[in-house]
Every structure is written in C-alpha cells, then in structure tokens.
Coordinates of C-alpha atoms in Angstrom, one line a residue:
M132 CA -0.1 -0.1 0.1
S133 CA 3.2 2.5 1.1
K134 CA 4.8 1.9 -2.3
D135 CA 1.5 2.4 -4.2
V136 CA 0.8 5.9 -2.6
L137 CA 4.6 7.4 -2.6
P138 CA 4.2 8.3 -6.3
T139 CA 1.1 10.3 -5.1
V140 CA 3.5 11.9 -2.8
L141 CA 6.5 12.7 -4.9
A142 CA 3.8 14.2 -7.8
L143 CA 2.2 16.3 -5.0
L144 CA 5.6 17.4 -3.6
A145 CA 6.6 18.2 -7.1
K146 CA 3.5 20.4 -7.8
Q147 CA 3.6 22.2 -4.5
L148 CA 7.3 23.2 -5.2
G149 CA 7.9 23.5 -9.0
Q150 CA 9.5 21.2 -11.5
E151 CA 13.1 22.6 -10.7
R152 CA 13.1 23.2 -7.1
Y153 CA 12.1 19.7 -6.7
E154 CA 14.6 18.2 -8.9
L155 CA 17.2 20.2 -6.9
W156 CA 16.6 19.3 -3.7
F157 CA 15.0 15.7 -4.0
G158 CA 17.0 14.5 -6.7
A159 CA 20.3 12.4 -6.3
N160 CA 21.4 13.3 -3.1
T161 CA 17.9 12.4 -1.3
R162 CA 15.8 9.6 -1.4
L163 CA 11.9 9.5 -0.2
T164 CA 10.3 5.9 1.2
L165 CA 7.2 5.3 2.9
H166 CA 6.5 3.0 5.7
D167 CA 2.5 3.2 7.3
N168 CA 1.9 6.2 7.9
T169 CA 5.8 7.6 8.1
L170 CA 7.8 9.0 5.3
L171 CA 11.6 8.9 5.7
V172 CA 13.5 11.9 4.1
E173 CA 16.9 10.4 3.6
A174 CA 19.9 12.9 2.9
S175 CA 23.4 12.6 1.8
S176 CA 24.7 15.2 4.1
Q177 CA 24.4 16.8 7.6
F178 CA 23.8 20.2 5.8
L179 CA 21.1 19.0 3.2
Q180 CA 19.4 17.2 6.1
D181 CA 19.2 20.1 8.3
W182 CA 18.1 22.2 5.2
L183 CA 15.6 19.9 4.2
R184 CA 13.8 20.0 8.0
Q185 CA 14.1 23.6 8.3
H186 CA 12.5 24.6 5.0
Y187 CA 10.5 21.7 3.6
R188 CA 9.0 19.8 6.6
C189 CA 5.5 21.3 6.1
I190 CA 5.2 20.8 2.8
L191 CA 6.4 17.2 3.2
E192 CA 3.8 16.3 5.9
T193 CA 0.8 18.3 4.0
A194 CA 1.9 15.7 0.7
C195 CA 2.3 12.8 3.1
R196 CA -1.1 13.5 5.2
E197 CA -3.0 14.4 2.0
A198 CA -1.8 11.3 -0.1
L199 CA -2.9 9.0 2.8
A200 CA -5.7 10.6 3.8
N201 CA -4.3 10.4 7.0
D202 CA -4.0 13.8 9.9
A203 CA -1.6 11.5 12.1
A204 CA 1.1 10.8 9.2
K205 CA 4.4 12.6 10.2
V206 CA 8.0 12.9 8.3
E207 CA 11.3 11.4 9.8
F208 CA 14.5 13.0 8.4
R209 CA 18.3 11.1 8.7
M210 CA 21.3 10.9 6.9
D211 CA 22.2 8.2 4.7
E212 CA 26.3 7.1 4.2
Q213 CA 25.2 5.4 1.1
L214 CA 23.7 8.3 -0.8
A215 CA 26.8 10.8 1.0
A216 CA 29.1 7.8 -0.8
K217 CA 27.7 8.7 -4.4
S218 CA 26.6 12.2 -3.8
T219 CA 27.1 15.0 -6.5
P220 CA 27.8 18.5 -5.0
I221 CA 24.5 20.6 -4.9
A222 CA 24.4 23.8 -6.0
S223 CA 23.2 26.9 -3.7
P224 CA 20.0 27.7 -4.8
P225 CA 19.0 30.4 -6.9
A226 CA 18.2 33.4 -5.0
D227 CA 14.1 33.3 -5.7
Q228 CA 14.2 29.9 -4.6
T229 CA 15.9 30.5 -1.1
P230 CA 13.8 31.9 1.9
S231 CA 15.7 34.5 3.3
H232 CA 14.8 37.1 6.0
N233 CA 18.1 38.6 6.7
G234 CA 20.0 39.2 3.0
P235 CA 19.0 42.0 0.6
A236 CA 16.4 41.1 -2.3
S237 CA 17.8 40.6 -5.7
I238 CA 17.7 44.0 -7.4
P239 CA 17.5 44.2 -11.0
V240 CA 20.0 46.8 -12.5
L241 CA 18.9 48.2 -15.8
G242 CA 22.0 47.7 -18.5
L243 CA 23.6 44.8 -16.2
E244 CA 20.8 42.2 -16.4
N245 CA 22.2 38.6 -16.0
P246 CA 20.7 36.1 -18.5
L247 CA 18.3 33.5 -16.4
R248 CA 19.7 30.1 -15.2
E249 CA 18.8 27.0 -13.6
V250 CA 20.3 25.1 -11.4
S251 CA 20.9 20.9 -12.7
R252 CA 21.4 18.0 -10.5
S253 CA 24.8 17.9 -11.6
G254 CA 25.4 21.8 -9.7
K255 CA 26.1 23.1 -13.5
N256 CA 24.6 25.7 -14.5
S257 CA 22.4 25.7 -17.5
P258 CA 20.5 28.1 -19.9
I259 CA 16.9 28.2 -18.8
K260 CA 14.7 26.6 -21.4
K261 CA 11.6 29.1 -23.1
V262 CA 8.0 27.9 -22.3
C263 CA 5.6 27.2 -24.9
P264 CA 2.4 28.6 -23.5
S265 CA -0.6 26.1 -24.2
N266 CA -4.3 27.9 -24.7
N267 CA -4.9 28.4 -20.9
G268 CA -1.4 30.3 -20.3
F269 CA 0.2 27.2 -19.0
S270 CA 2.5 24.5 -20.3
I271 CA 2.4 20.8 -19.6
A272 CA 6.3 18.7 -19.9
P273 CA 6.9 15.5 -19.6
H274 CA 9.4 14.5 -16.8
A275 CA 12.0 11.5 -16.7
N276 CA 10.8 9.4 -13.4
G277 CA 7.3 9.6 -14.6
L278 CA 6.2 12.0 -12.2
P279 CA 3.7 14.9 -14.0
A280 CA 5.8 17.7 -14.9
V281 CA 4.5 21.3 -13.1
A282 CA 2.4 23.6 -14.9
E283 CA 4.4 26.5 -15.3
H284 CA 2.5 30.4 -15.9
E285 CA 4.3 32.2 -18.5
P286 CA 6.5 35.1 -17.2
L287 CA 5.0 38.4 -16.2
P288 CA 6.0 41.4 -18.6
R289 CA 8.8 43.5 -17.1
R290 CA 7.7 47.3 -16.4
R291 CA 8.1 49.3 -19.2
F292 CA 10.7 52.4 -18.6
A293 CA 9.6 55.8 -18.9
T294 CA 10.2 57.8 -22.1
L295 CA 11.2 61.6 -22.7
P296 CA 8.5 62.1 -25.1
A297 CA 5.5 61.3 -22.4
F298 CA 7.1 63.5 -20.0
V299 CA 4.5 66.3 -19.2
V300 CA 6.8 69.8 -19.6
G301 CA 5.6 72.9 -17.9
G302 CA 7.1 76.1 -16.3
A303 CA 8.3 73.8 -13.1
N304 CA 10.6 71.5 -15.3
R305 CA 11.3 72.9 -18.8
L306 CA 15.4 73.6 -18.4
A307 CA 15.8 70.0 -16.6
H308 CA 13.5 68.3 -19.7
A309 CA 16.0 70.1 -22.1
S310 CA 18.7 69.6 -20.3
A311 CA 17.8 65.7 -20.5
Q312 CA 17.0 65.7 -24.1
M313 CA 20.1 67.2 -25.0
I314 CA 22.2 64.5 -22.9
A315 CA 19.8 61.7 -24.8
E316 CA 21.0 62.9 -28.2
R317 CA 24.2 63.9 -27.3
P318 CA 25.6 62.0 -24.2
G319 CA 28.7 64.0 -22.9
S320 CA 27.3 66.9 -24.1
L321 CA 26.4 68.4 -20.3
N322 CA 28.4 66.2 -17.7
P323 CA 27.5 65.5 -15.0
L324 CA 24.1 66.4 -15.0
L325 CA 22.3 66.7 -11.2
L326 CA 18.1 67.4 -11.2
Y327 CA 17.1 68.0 -7.7
G328 CA 13.4 68.6 -6.3
P329 CA 11.0 67.0 -3.9
H330 CA 9.1 63.7 -4.8
G331 CA 6.7 63.4 -7.7
S332 CA 8.4 66.2 -9.5
G333 CA 9.4 63.8 -12.5
K334 CA 13.6 63.1 -11.7
T335 CA 13.0 59.4 -12.2
H336 CA 11.1 60.2 -15.2
L337 CA 13.9 62.0 -16.8
L338 CA 16.6 59.6 -15.8
E339 CA 14.4 56.5 -17.2
G340 CA 13.8 58.8 -20.4
I341 CA 17.4 59.5 -20.8
W342 CA 18.2 55.8 -20.3
T343 CA 15.9 54.8 -23.0
A344 CA 16.8 57.1 -25.3
A345 CA 20.5 56.9 -25.0
R346 CA 20.2 53.3 -25.6
G347 CA 17.7 53.1 -28.6
Q348 CA 19.7 55.4 -30.7
V349 CA 22.9 53.5 -30.9
R350 CA 23.4 49.9 -30.7
G351 CA 25.5 48.5 -28.0
R352 CA 25.9 51.5 -26.2
N353 CA 26.6 50.8 -22.5
C354 CA 23.4 52.4 -19.9
V355 CA 23.3 51.7 -16.4
Y356 CA 21.0 53.1 -14.4
L357 CA 20.4 52.0 -10.7
S358 CA 19.4 53.7 -7.1
A359 CA 22.4 54.7 -4.8
E360 CA 21.0 52.4 -2.8
Q361 CA 21.8 49.5 -5.3
F362 CA 25.1 51.2 -6.1
T363 CA 25.6 50.7 -2.2
T364 CA 24.5 46.9 -1.8
F365 CA 26.9 46.2 -4.6
Y366 CA 29.8 47.6 -3.8
V367 CA 29.3 46.2 -0.3
A368 CA 28.9 42.7 -1.5
A369 CA 31.8 43.2 -3.9
S370 CA 34.1 44.7 -1.1
R371 CA 33.6 41.6 1.0
G372 CA 33.4 38.9 -1.8
G373 CA 36.7 40.3 -3.3
G374 CA 35.2 41.6 -6.4
M375 CA 35.9 45.3 -6.3
P376 CA 37.9 44.8 -9.9
S377 CA 34.6 43.4 -11.7
F378 CA 32.7 46.1 -9.6
R379 CA 34.7 48.6 -10.8
R380 CA 34.6 47.2 -14.6
K381 CA 31.2 47.6 -14.6
Y382 CA 30.5 51.0 -13.3
R383 CA 33.7 53.0 -14.8
T384 CA 33.1 51.6 -18.2
V385 CA 29.8 52.3 -19.0
D386 CA 29.0 54.9 -21.6
V387 CA 25.8 56.5 -19.5
L388 CA 25.7 55.9 -15.5
L389 CA 22.7 57.3 -14.0
I390 CA 22.3 56.9 -10.5
D391 CA 19.3 58.1 -8.8
D392 CA 18.3 59.1 -4.8
L393 CA 22.0 60.7 -4.4
Q394 CA 21.1 61.6 -0.9
F395 CA 21.5 58.0 0.0
F396 CA 24.7 58.2 0.1
A397 CA 25.2 60.6 2.8
G398 CA 27.7 59.3 5.8
K399 CA 28.4 56.4 3.8
K400 CA 32.4 56.8 3.5
G401 CA 33.6 54.0 1.8
T402 CA 30.8 53.8 -0.9
L403 CA 31.1 57.9 -1.0
V404 CA 35.2 57.2 -2.0
E405 CA 34.6 54.7 -4.5
L406 CA 31.7 57.0 -6.2
L407 CA 34.1 59.8 -6.1
H408 CA 36.8 57.9 -8.3
T409 CA 34.0 56.3 -10.3
I410 CA 33.1 60.2 -11.2
D411 CA 36.6 61.2 -11.8
T412 CA 37.3 58.0 -14.2
A413 CA 33.9 58.8 -15.9
L414 CA 34.6 62.9 -16.4
R415 CA 38.3 61.9 -17.3
E416 CA 37.4 59.5 -20.2
G417 CA 33.8 61.8 -21.3
R418 CA 31.7 59.2 -20.3
Q419 CA 28.2 60.7 -19.5
L420 CA 27.0 60.8 -15.7
V421 CA 23.5 61.6 -14.3
F422 CA 22.2 62.0 -11.0
A423 CA 19.4 62.5 -9.1
A424 CA 18.5 64.3 -5.5
D425 CA 16.2 65.9 -3.3
R426 CA 17.9 69.2 -2.9
P427 CA 21.1 71.1 -4.5
P428 CA 24.7 70.3 -4.2
A429 CA 25.2 72.9 -1.8
E430 CA 22.8 71.5 0.8
L431 CA 24.0 67.8 0.3
T432 CA 26.2 68.2 3.3
G433 CA 26.5 64.8 4.1
L434 CA 28.4 63.8 1.1
G435 CA 31.0 66.3 1.4
T436 CA 32.5 69.2 -0.4
E437 CA 34.4 66.7 -3.0
L438 CA 31.4 65.3 -4.5
S439 CA 29.2 68.8 -4.2
S440 CA 32.1 70.5 -6.2
R441 CA 31.8 67.7 -8.7
L442 CA 28.4 68.1 -9.0
A443 CA 28.0 71.9 -8.9
S444 CA 30.8 71.9 -11.9
G445 CA 28.2 70.3 -14.6
M446 CA 24.5 71.4 -15.4
V447 CA 22.2 71.9 -12.5
C448 CA 18.9 71.3 -12.9
S449 CA 15.7 72.3 -10.2
L450 CA 12.7 70.5 -10.9
E451 CA 9.7 72.3 -9.1
A452 CA 6.3 70.5 -7.8
P453 CA 3.9 70.7 -10.6
D454 CA 1.3 73.3 -10.3
Q455 CA -2.5 73.1 -10.8
S456 CA -2.2 73.3 -14.8
M457 CA 0.6 71.0 -14.7
R458 CA -1.3 68.5 -12.2
C459 CA -4.3 68.7 -14.9
L460 CA -1.9 67.7 -18.1
L461 CA -0.7 65.0 -15.6
A462 CA -4.4 63.1 -14.8
Q463 CA -5.1 63.4 -18.8
E464 CA -1.9 61.9 -19.5
F465 CA -2.2 59.2 -16.8
G466 CA -5.9 58.7 -18.0
R467 CA -4.7 58.2 -21.9
R468 CA -2.4 55.5 -21.0
L469 CA -5.3 53.6 -19.1
G470 CA -6.8 54.1 -22.8
I471 CA -9.5 56.5 -21.1
E472 CA -10.0 60.2 -21.7
L473 CA -10.8 62.0 -18.6
P474 CA -13.4 65.0 -18.7
A475 CA -11.6 68.4 -18.1
P476 CA -13.7 68.7 -15.1
V477 CA -13.0 65.7 -13.7
A478 CA -9.3 66.6 -14.4
E479 CA -9.4 69.9 -12.7
F480 CA -11.0 68.4 -9.8
V481 CA -8.0 65.6 -9.2
A482 CA -5.8 68.3 -9.9
A483 CA -6.9 70.4 -7.2
Q484 CA -7.4 68.1 -4.6
V485 CA -4.5 65.6 -4.9
T486 CA -1.7 68.0 -4.7
P487 CA 1.3 66.3 -3.3
G488 CA 2.8 65.0 -6.9
A489 CA 2.9 62.9 -10.0
R490 CA 2.4 59.6 -8.1
E491 CA 0.0 60.6 -6.0
I492 CA -2.2 61.8 -9.5
S493 CA -1.3 58.6 -11.0
G494 CA -3.0 56.6 -8.3
A495 CA -6.1 58.8 -8.0
V496 CA -6.6 58.1 -12.0
N497 CA -6.0 54.2 -11.5
R498 CA -8.8 54.1 -8.8
L499 CA -11.4 56.3 -11.1
H500 CA -10.7 53.9 -13.8
A501 CA -10.6 50.9 -11.7
A502 CA -14.0 51.6 -10.1
S503 CA -15.2 53.0 -13.3
R504 CA -15.1 49.3 -15.1
L505 CA -15.9 47.5 -11.6
L506 CA -19.2 49.6 -11.4
E507 CA -19.7 50.2 -15.4
C508 CA -20.0 53.9 -14.6
A509 CA -19.1 56.6 -16.3
I510 CA -16.2 58.9 -14.7
D511 CA -17.8 62.3 -14.1
H512 CA -17.3 65.0 -11.6
A513 CA -19.7 63.5 -9.1
F514 CA -18.8 60.2 -9.7
A515 CA -14.8 61.1 -9.1
E516 CA -15.8 63.3 -6.0
E517 CA -17.9 59.9 -4.5
T518 CA -14.9 57.3 -5.6
L519 CA -11.8 59.7 -4.3
A520 CA -14.0 60.8 -1.1
D521 CA -12.0 58.5 1.3
I522 CA -8.4 59.3 0.0
L523 CA -9.0 62.8 0.8
R524 CA -10.3 62.6 3.5
H525 CA -7.5 60.3 5.2
S526 CA -4.9 62.7 3.5
G527 CA -5.0 65.2 6.3
R528 CA -6.3 69.0 5.7
T529 CA -4.7 70.6 2.5
V530 CA -3.2 73.7 3.2
R531 CA -4.2 76.0 0.3
L532 CA -3.0 79.1 -1.2
V533 CA -6.1 80.7 -0.1
D534 CA -5.6 79.8 3.5
I535 CA -2.5 81.2 3.5
E536 CA -3.4 84.4 2.5
R537 CA -6.7 84.6 4.8
A538 CA -4.5 83.8 7.8
V539 CA -2.1 86.3 6.9
C540 CA -4.4 89.0 6.1
D541 CA -6.2 88.2 9.5
V542 CA -3.0 88.7 11.9
F543 CA -1.8 91.4 10.1
S544 CA -5.3 93.3 9.9
L545 CA -4.8 93.5 6.2
P546 CA -7.8 93.8 4.2
K547 CA -7.8 90.2 2.0
E548 CA -7.0 91.6 -1.3
S549 CA -4.0 93.3 -0.2
L550 CA -1.5 90.3 -1.3
Q551 CA -2.8 90.1 -4.8
S552 CA -2.9 93.7 -5.0
P553 CA 0.3 95.5 -6.7
R554 CA 0.8 97.9 -3.3
R555 CA 4.4 98.0 -2.2
A556 CA 3.5 99.8 1.0
K557 CA 6.0 98.3 3.7
P558 CA 3.5 96.3 5.5
V559 CA 1.8 94.7 2.7
S560 CA 5.0 94.1 1.5
T561 CA 6.4 92.0 4.3
A562 CA 2.8 90.2 4.8
R563 CA 3.4 89.1 1.3
M564 CA 6.6 87.8 1.7
L565 CA 5.8 85.8 4.8
A566 CA 2.9 84.4 2.5
M567 CA 5.2 83.2 0.0
W568 CA 7.5 81.7 2.6
L569 CA 4.6 79.8 4.0
A570 CA 3.4 79.1 0.6
R571 CA 6.9 77.1 0.3
K572 CA 6.5 75.6 3.4
Y573 CA 3.0 74.2 3.8
T574 CA 1.8 73.6 0.1
R575 CA 3.2 71.9 -2.8
A576 CA 2.5 74.4 -5.2
G577 CA 5.0 75.5 -7.6
L578 CA 7.1 78.7 -7.8
S579 CA 5.4 80.4 -11.0
E580 CA 1.8 79.0 -9.3
I581 CA 2.9 81.1 -6.2
G582 CA 4.1 84.4 -7.9
E583 CA 1.1 84.4 -10.4
Y584 CA -1.4 84.0 -6.7
F585 CA 0.3 86.7 -4.7
G586 CA 0.0 89.7 -7.7
R587 CA 1.3 88.3 -10.7
R588 CA 4.9 87.9 -9.5
S589 CA 7.6 86.0 -11.1
H590 CA 9.1 83.1 -9.6
S591 CA 12.5 85.0 -8.9
T592 CA 10.6 87.5 -6.7
V593 CA 9.0 84.5 -4.8
I594 CA 12.7 82.6 -4.2
S595 CA 14.3 86.0 -3.7
A596 CA 11.2 86.4 -0.6
H597 CA 11.7 83.1 1.0
K598 CA 15.3 83.9 1.2
R599 CA 14.8 87.3 2.9
V600 CA 12.4 85.4 5.4
T601 CA 14.9 83.0 5.8
G602 CA 17.2 85.7 6.6
W603 CA 15.1 87.3 9.3
I604 CA 14.4 84.1 10.7
D605 CA 18.4 83.3 11.6
G606 CA 19.1 87.0 12.4
Q607 CA 15.8 86.8 14.5
S608 CA 14.6 90.2 13.0
E609 CA 11.2 92.5 14.4
I610 CA 8.6 93.2 11.8
E611 CA 5.6 95.6 12.6
L612 CA 2.4 93.8 13.4
A613 CA -0.6 95.4 13.5
H614 CA 0.6 98.8 15.3
A615 CA 3.3 96.9 17.3
R616 CA 6.5 95.3 16.9
C617 CA 7.7 91.5 17.3
K618 CA 10.3 89.1 16.0
V619 CA 9.3 87.3 12.7
D620 CA 9.2 84.0 14.1
E621 CA 6.4 85.0 16.3
A622 CA 4.5 86.3 13.5
L623 CA 4.7 83.1 11.8
R624 CA 3.5 81.0 14.9
R625 CA 0.2 83.1 15.1
V626 CA -0.2 82.5 11.3
E627 CA 0.3 78.7 11.7
A628 CA -1.8 78.6 14.7
Q629 CA -4.4 80.3 12.3
L630 CA -3.9 78.1 9.9
R631 CA -4.3 74.8 12.1
T632 CA -7.4 76.2 13.6
G633 CA -8.9 77.0 9.8

C-alpha cells in the first residue's frame, strides 16, 4: 500500500515546489520512502538534512497526509551513508528559491542584467528553456521519472520604462527636460547633470527617459541606471567578496551612468570614496553621468565638499512640484495611458484635490479607472468626488494658497485683497513675503503658481522673498505687526496657529 502511495506523495511534492526546485532538493542526493504512516527522508549530508527539515518539513507533511488521507502521518529525516558516498555536489539555490529574512533582496539593475539560469542535478548552470504556452497560459512538459511536470505560468511582462516624449513639460521642469533631451541626443554634452527637486516632480522619469533614449540611439551603447541604494549594496557585496575589480569595470566603463536618490549616500564613507573615483574616471574619459537628488549640491552636506563641488561643476537643474495646470495635464496623460479620456472637470478636480505630486495623481486616476470598470459607470465630476472621497479625507487637511492668504491677512489686520494687489507699502510687502515663505513650506505649489497667485509676481520674486524671510528668521529680526513690533518667528507662529484652526 505504501509503495502505491509514494508516487502520489512525490507528485504532490513536485506540484507544490515547482519542477526545478523539486529536482534540485529531492534529486540524486535524497531518497524518500514510505513506511506505514511515516515518510522517511534520507539525505546525503548533514547540511542537506538540516536544510530540508528547516525549509520543507511542512510541505512534506502536507503532501504525505493528503496522499494517505491521514492527519496522523509524520515525516522523519536522517542521513544515509550510501547516498553520501555517491552524492553529487548540490549547487546553491537560486536567489528566488532560497528563503531568506536577513539578506538583501535580488535587485535588477538596468544595463547589467544577467541571463536567467537554472541549476541542474549535477550542480552546473544551464540556460533556462523557454516555456511554450498552451491555450490557457500554462505548459505541461513530460518528466523523466514519470512524475507529472509542474505547470508553469508564462513570465510576467516587465515594467516598461519611461520615455522623454511622455514627460509632461511645464514651467516647473522645462530646463531639466531640455537638458535631459540634450544628453539623450549627445551624451557627454552636459557632464555631470544633476536633477533635484521634491518627490513626485519627475526626476526618476527623466532618468529613465535618458536611459531609454540613449540605448535606443546607438546599438551596443552601454547604459546603466540604478539607485544609490543599489550601488551601495553592490559595492558592499563586492568589497566583502573580493569582487572589486569586476565592480569597477562594470561602473567605470559604461557610456552612460545614471544614479537616482543621491542623498542616500550621505554618511557612507567607503561608498562615497568609490563613487568619487568612479566620477573622476568617467569625467576624464568623457563618459556621461546623470544624478538625481532631493536637494541642490550645496545642501547635500552629508556627501562632503568634494562630491558637492564635482556636482556643481556640471549642469544643475531644479524641478519644482507641478502646479495646477501641470497637475491637470498629468491627470489627463495618466488617463490616456489607461485608454480613457478624463473629462476636463474631472481632471481639474483631481489636480485641485490631489496636490502632492505625480505619483499620487497617478494613483487617483488608477482608482477612478478601476472603479469605473467595476461599477460600469461613466467618470464624471460626481463620480470622482464619491470615488476619491476616502483618499482625500484620510490625506489630512490640505493647506491651500487661499488659506495662507486669509491667515496672513487676519494676523496682519490687512484687507483680503492686499496680498494680490500691486501695493508695495511696507506692511503689505512684508506680509506678502511671509505668505510666499509659508506657501513654499506648507503647499506643493510651484514657484510660478505662488508668484501668480500673490499679485502676478515672477518665480524669481518668490525665491527672493523666501531667502529674505529665512534671513529674518536666522537674524531674529523684528517686523511691524498690527501697530506693534514682534519677532518674525513669533509672527509666523501666529499665522501657523491660524492655519491649524482654519
């Protein structure tokens, strides 16, 4: 009876693990036998025995109990000397098959992909064979030992990377977009390029767009895009494993190297030294470097003066948070990517209510699209309000430019229209500058949007006002407030208290 049931146990085990993993761990180096209600797993080494007990005991017990229809069935492990004498070396399991809670996850890096490999019983690597899909999306292949092969899904499609033509251009990012296009067409023309700005402003999109365009223009051009965290992970692994020569060849000989989230390097001395040498080598040999960070070089204090000076020597472009018109265009663009045309009122509603950045706008449009398909409803303004209500409710109270204007006017005892008027009287001018400073702190409005709201001023006026108020705060300056003098930080606290109470 046990011999008749064993093939069923093995078939269930292969189905649960997958054919490749089943062959790897339950091949020539293991023997499974069934005695009454006990499945005996014999291994060729103590390591293999411990591994199987730790990682596959539950799966073995489930398969055994299901085949025997007996919940009392159990699994025992032991080492067999005969198997040890004729065992073949077993290779380390592929990264995606080794349960791990402490090691770093496998990180794909664009430009450095390795072909997929599978591990055979002999421990040698061989290229993975393509799976031919059947009508239902699975494929079944025969197996040498008579056990049914495991059905495998077709591989999921890889994420398509962003392109420069799909980038929504506006006043907040025009220079950065033009610089990215120039580099994509002529790598080395602006070197190095640093893009900086808040999250959701389009930095990663531009980096991916440069990578996509630069690779597509010249066949065989070596372009690598990765994050600072990935660069650090690979550097640490190479330094510990004696792979530094290979690491340096990979990153110092690429034609275009793009690194995102540069601020992640702050405080990592060893990685910063290696990055500096990589930058110096690339600049000396005319290789293109592109970086992205959340602040300008002068404020990246954790990276050291040497790296900051190298970044400042090239092209530095800021990206501001998208303003109302750009957010509206982004909502419509994300809708088109999903195959829908958002009505203008809906796009304007999303742009007005979802202010942080492009990612949040994309999430809102995705939600509208999914809800529309599920409920079979047209997307109109009322539908958008109802569908996004919980998102907007839990996102916290949004501070708008009009809220700042109202609070500043209340604290300074000014008429509401004062801050938007052309008046240059000192009390009005001071209040307007404080309002611009608060707008940059509490809203994601772009410089141009802030300047336009407060009396059609230019974005340079907003920058100047922000610097001036910051100087007042640092110098503990006093200003005139409702016929009395007080320190600037005290005036700001009063306005902020007004904002909190609404």
